[in-house]
JSON list of C-alpha atoms in Angstrom, two decimals:
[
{"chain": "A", "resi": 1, "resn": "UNK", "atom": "CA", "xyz": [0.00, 0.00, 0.00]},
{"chain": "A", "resi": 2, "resn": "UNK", "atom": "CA", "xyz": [2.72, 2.29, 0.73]},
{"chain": "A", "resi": 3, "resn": "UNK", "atom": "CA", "xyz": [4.15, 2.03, -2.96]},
{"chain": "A", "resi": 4, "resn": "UNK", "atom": "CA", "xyz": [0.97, 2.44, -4.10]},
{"chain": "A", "resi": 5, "resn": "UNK", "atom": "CA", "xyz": [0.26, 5.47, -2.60]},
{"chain": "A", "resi": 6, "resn": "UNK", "atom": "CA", "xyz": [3.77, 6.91, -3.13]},
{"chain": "A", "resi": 7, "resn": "UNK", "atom": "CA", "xyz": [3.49, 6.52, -7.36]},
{"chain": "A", "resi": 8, "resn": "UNK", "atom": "CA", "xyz": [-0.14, 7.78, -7.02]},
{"chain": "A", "resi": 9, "resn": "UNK", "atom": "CA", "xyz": [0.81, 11.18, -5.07]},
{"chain": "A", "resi": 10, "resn": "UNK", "atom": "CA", "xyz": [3.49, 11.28, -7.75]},
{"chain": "A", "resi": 11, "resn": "UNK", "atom": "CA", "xyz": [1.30, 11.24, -10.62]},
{"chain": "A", "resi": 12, "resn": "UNK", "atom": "CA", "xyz": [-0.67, 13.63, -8.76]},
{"chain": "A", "resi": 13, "resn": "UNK", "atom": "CA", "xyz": [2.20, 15.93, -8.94]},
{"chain": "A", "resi": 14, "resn": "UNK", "atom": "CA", "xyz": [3.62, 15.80, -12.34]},
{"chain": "A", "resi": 15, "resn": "UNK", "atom": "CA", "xyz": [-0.17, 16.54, -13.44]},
{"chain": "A", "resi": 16, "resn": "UNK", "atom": "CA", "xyz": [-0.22, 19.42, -11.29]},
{"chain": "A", "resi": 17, "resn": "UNK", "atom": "CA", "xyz": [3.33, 20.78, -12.66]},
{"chain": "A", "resi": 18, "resn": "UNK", "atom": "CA", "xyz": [1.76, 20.02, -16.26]},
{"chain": "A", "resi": 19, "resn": "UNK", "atom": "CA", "xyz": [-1.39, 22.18, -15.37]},
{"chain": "A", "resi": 20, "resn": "UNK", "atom": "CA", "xyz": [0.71, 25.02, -14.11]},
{"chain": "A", "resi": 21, "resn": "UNK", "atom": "CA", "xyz": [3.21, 25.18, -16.72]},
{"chain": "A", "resi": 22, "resn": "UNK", "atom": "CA", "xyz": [-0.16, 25.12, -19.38]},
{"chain": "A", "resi": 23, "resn": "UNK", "atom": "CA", "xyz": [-1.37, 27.83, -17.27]},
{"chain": "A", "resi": 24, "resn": "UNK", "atom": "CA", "xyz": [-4.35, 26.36, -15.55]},
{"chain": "A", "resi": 25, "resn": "UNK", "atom": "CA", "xyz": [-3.78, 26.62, -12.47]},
{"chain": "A", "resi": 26, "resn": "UNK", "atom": "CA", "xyz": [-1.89, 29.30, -10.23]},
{"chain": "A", "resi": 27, "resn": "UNK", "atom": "CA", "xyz": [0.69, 27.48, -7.06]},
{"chain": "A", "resi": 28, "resn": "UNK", "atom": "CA", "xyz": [0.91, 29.30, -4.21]},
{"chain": "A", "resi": 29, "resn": "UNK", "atom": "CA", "xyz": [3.82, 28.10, -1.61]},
{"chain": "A", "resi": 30, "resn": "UNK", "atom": "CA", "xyz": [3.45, 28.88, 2.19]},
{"chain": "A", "resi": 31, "resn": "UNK", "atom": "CA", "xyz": [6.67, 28.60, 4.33]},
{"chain": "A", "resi": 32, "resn": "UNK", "atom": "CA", "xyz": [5.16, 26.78, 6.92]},
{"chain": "A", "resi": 33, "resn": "UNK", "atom": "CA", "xyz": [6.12, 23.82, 9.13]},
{"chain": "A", "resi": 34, "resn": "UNK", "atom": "CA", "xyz": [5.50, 21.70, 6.68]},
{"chain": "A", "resi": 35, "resn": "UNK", "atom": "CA", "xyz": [5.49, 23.41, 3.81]},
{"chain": "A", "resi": 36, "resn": "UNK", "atom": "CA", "xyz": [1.88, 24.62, 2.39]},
{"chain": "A", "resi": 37, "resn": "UNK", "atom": "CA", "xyz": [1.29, 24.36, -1.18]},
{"chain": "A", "resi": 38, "resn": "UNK", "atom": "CA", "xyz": [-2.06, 25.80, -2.47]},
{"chain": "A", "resi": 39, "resn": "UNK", "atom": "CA", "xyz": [-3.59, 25.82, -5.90]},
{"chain": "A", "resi": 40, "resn": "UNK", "atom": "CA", "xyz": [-5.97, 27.18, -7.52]},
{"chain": "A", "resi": 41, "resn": "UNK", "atom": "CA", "xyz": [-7.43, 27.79, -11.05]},
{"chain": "A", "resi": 42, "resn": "UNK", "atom": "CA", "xyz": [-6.56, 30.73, -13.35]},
{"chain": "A", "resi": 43, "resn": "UNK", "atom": "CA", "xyz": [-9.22, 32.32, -15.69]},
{"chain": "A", "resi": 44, "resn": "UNK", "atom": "CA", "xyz": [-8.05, 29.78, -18.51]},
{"chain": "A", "resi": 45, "resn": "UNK", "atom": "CA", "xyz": [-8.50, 26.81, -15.84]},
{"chain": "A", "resi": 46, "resn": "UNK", "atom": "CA", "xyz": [-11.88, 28.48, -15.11]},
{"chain": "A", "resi": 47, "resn": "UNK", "atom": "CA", "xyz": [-12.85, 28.36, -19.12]},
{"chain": "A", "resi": 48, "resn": "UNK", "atom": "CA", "xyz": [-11.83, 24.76, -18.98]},
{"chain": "A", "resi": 49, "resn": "UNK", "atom": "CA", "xyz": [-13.95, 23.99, -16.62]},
{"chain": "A", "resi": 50, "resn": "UNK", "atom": "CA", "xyz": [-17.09, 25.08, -18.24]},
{"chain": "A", "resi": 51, "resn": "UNK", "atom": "CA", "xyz": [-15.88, 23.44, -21.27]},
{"chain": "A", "resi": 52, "resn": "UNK", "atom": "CA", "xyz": [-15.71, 20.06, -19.45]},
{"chain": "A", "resi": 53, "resn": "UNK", "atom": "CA", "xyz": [-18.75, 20.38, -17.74]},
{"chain": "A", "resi": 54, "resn": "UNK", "atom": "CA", "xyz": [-20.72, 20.97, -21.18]},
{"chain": "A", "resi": 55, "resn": "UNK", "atom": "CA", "xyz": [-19.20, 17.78, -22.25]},
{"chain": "A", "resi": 56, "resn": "UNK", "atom": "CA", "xyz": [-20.13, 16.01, -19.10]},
{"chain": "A", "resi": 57, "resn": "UNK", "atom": "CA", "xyz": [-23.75, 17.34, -20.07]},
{"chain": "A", "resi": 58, "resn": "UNK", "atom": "CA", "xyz": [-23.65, 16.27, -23.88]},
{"chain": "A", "resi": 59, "resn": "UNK", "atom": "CA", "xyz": [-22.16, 12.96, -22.25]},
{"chain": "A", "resi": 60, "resn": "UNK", "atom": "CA", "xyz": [-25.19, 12.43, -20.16]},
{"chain": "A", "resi": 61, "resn": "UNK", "atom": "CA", "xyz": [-27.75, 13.04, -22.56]},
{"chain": "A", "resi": 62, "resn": "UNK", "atom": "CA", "xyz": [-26.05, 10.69, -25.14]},
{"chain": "A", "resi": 63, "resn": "UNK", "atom": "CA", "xyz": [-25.96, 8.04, -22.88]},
{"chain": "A", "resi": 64, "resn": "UNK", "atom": "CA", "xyz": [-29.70, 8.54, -22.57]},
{"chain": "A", "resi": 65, "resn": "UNK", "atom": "CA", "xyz": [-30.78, 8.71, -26.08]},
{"chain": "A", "resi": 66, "resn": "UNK", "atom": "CA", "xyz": [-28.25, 5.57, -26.61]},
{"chain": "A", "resi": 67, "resn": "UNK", "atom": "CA", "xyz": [-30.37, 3.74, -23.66]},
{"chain": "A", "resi": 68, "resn": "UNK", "atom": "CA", "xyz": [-33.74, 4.88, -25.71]},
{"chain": "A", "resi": 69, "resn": "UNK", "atom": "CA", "xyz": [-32.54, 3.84, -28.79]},
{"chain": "A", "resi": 70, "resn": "UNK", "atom": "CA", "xyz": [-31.30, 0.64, -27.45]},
{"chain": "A", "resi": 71, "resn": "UNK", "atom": "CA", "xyz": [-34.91, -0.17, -25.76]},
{"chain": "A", "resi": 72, "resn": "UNK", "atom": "CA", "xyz": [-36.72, 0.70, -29.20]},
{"chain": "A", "resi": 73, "resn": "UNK", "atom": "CA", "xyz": [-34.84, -1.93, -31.40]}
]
């Protein structure tokens, strides 16, 4: 489990780095005790978002005219 959870926070990382260095989201370092890293999205992370949640909305109604189309034949 350990391994496990080590590769899977480091994926989580190098996707964060790619998102930053694409400029969707903003990192914010704290020097705390431990260190504090924040981030958040920028206004082109915020566009994504609505892009992805239009797709999760064509997605959904897809998958329902697939299921009515399905039930018909």
């Amino acid at each position: 489990h350990k391994e496990y959870r080590r590769q899977r926070q480091m994926c989580k990382e190098t996707e964060l780095k790619e998102l930053e260095l694409n400029g969707v989201v903003k990192r914010a370092v704290y020097n705390t005790v431990p260190v504090t890293v924040e981030y958040e999205l920028t206004s082109s992370g915020f566009r994504l978002k609505e892009l992805i949640a239009g797709m999760i909305q064509w997605g959904v109604a897809h998958r329902e005219y697939v299921k009515s189309v399905n039930i018909n034949d």
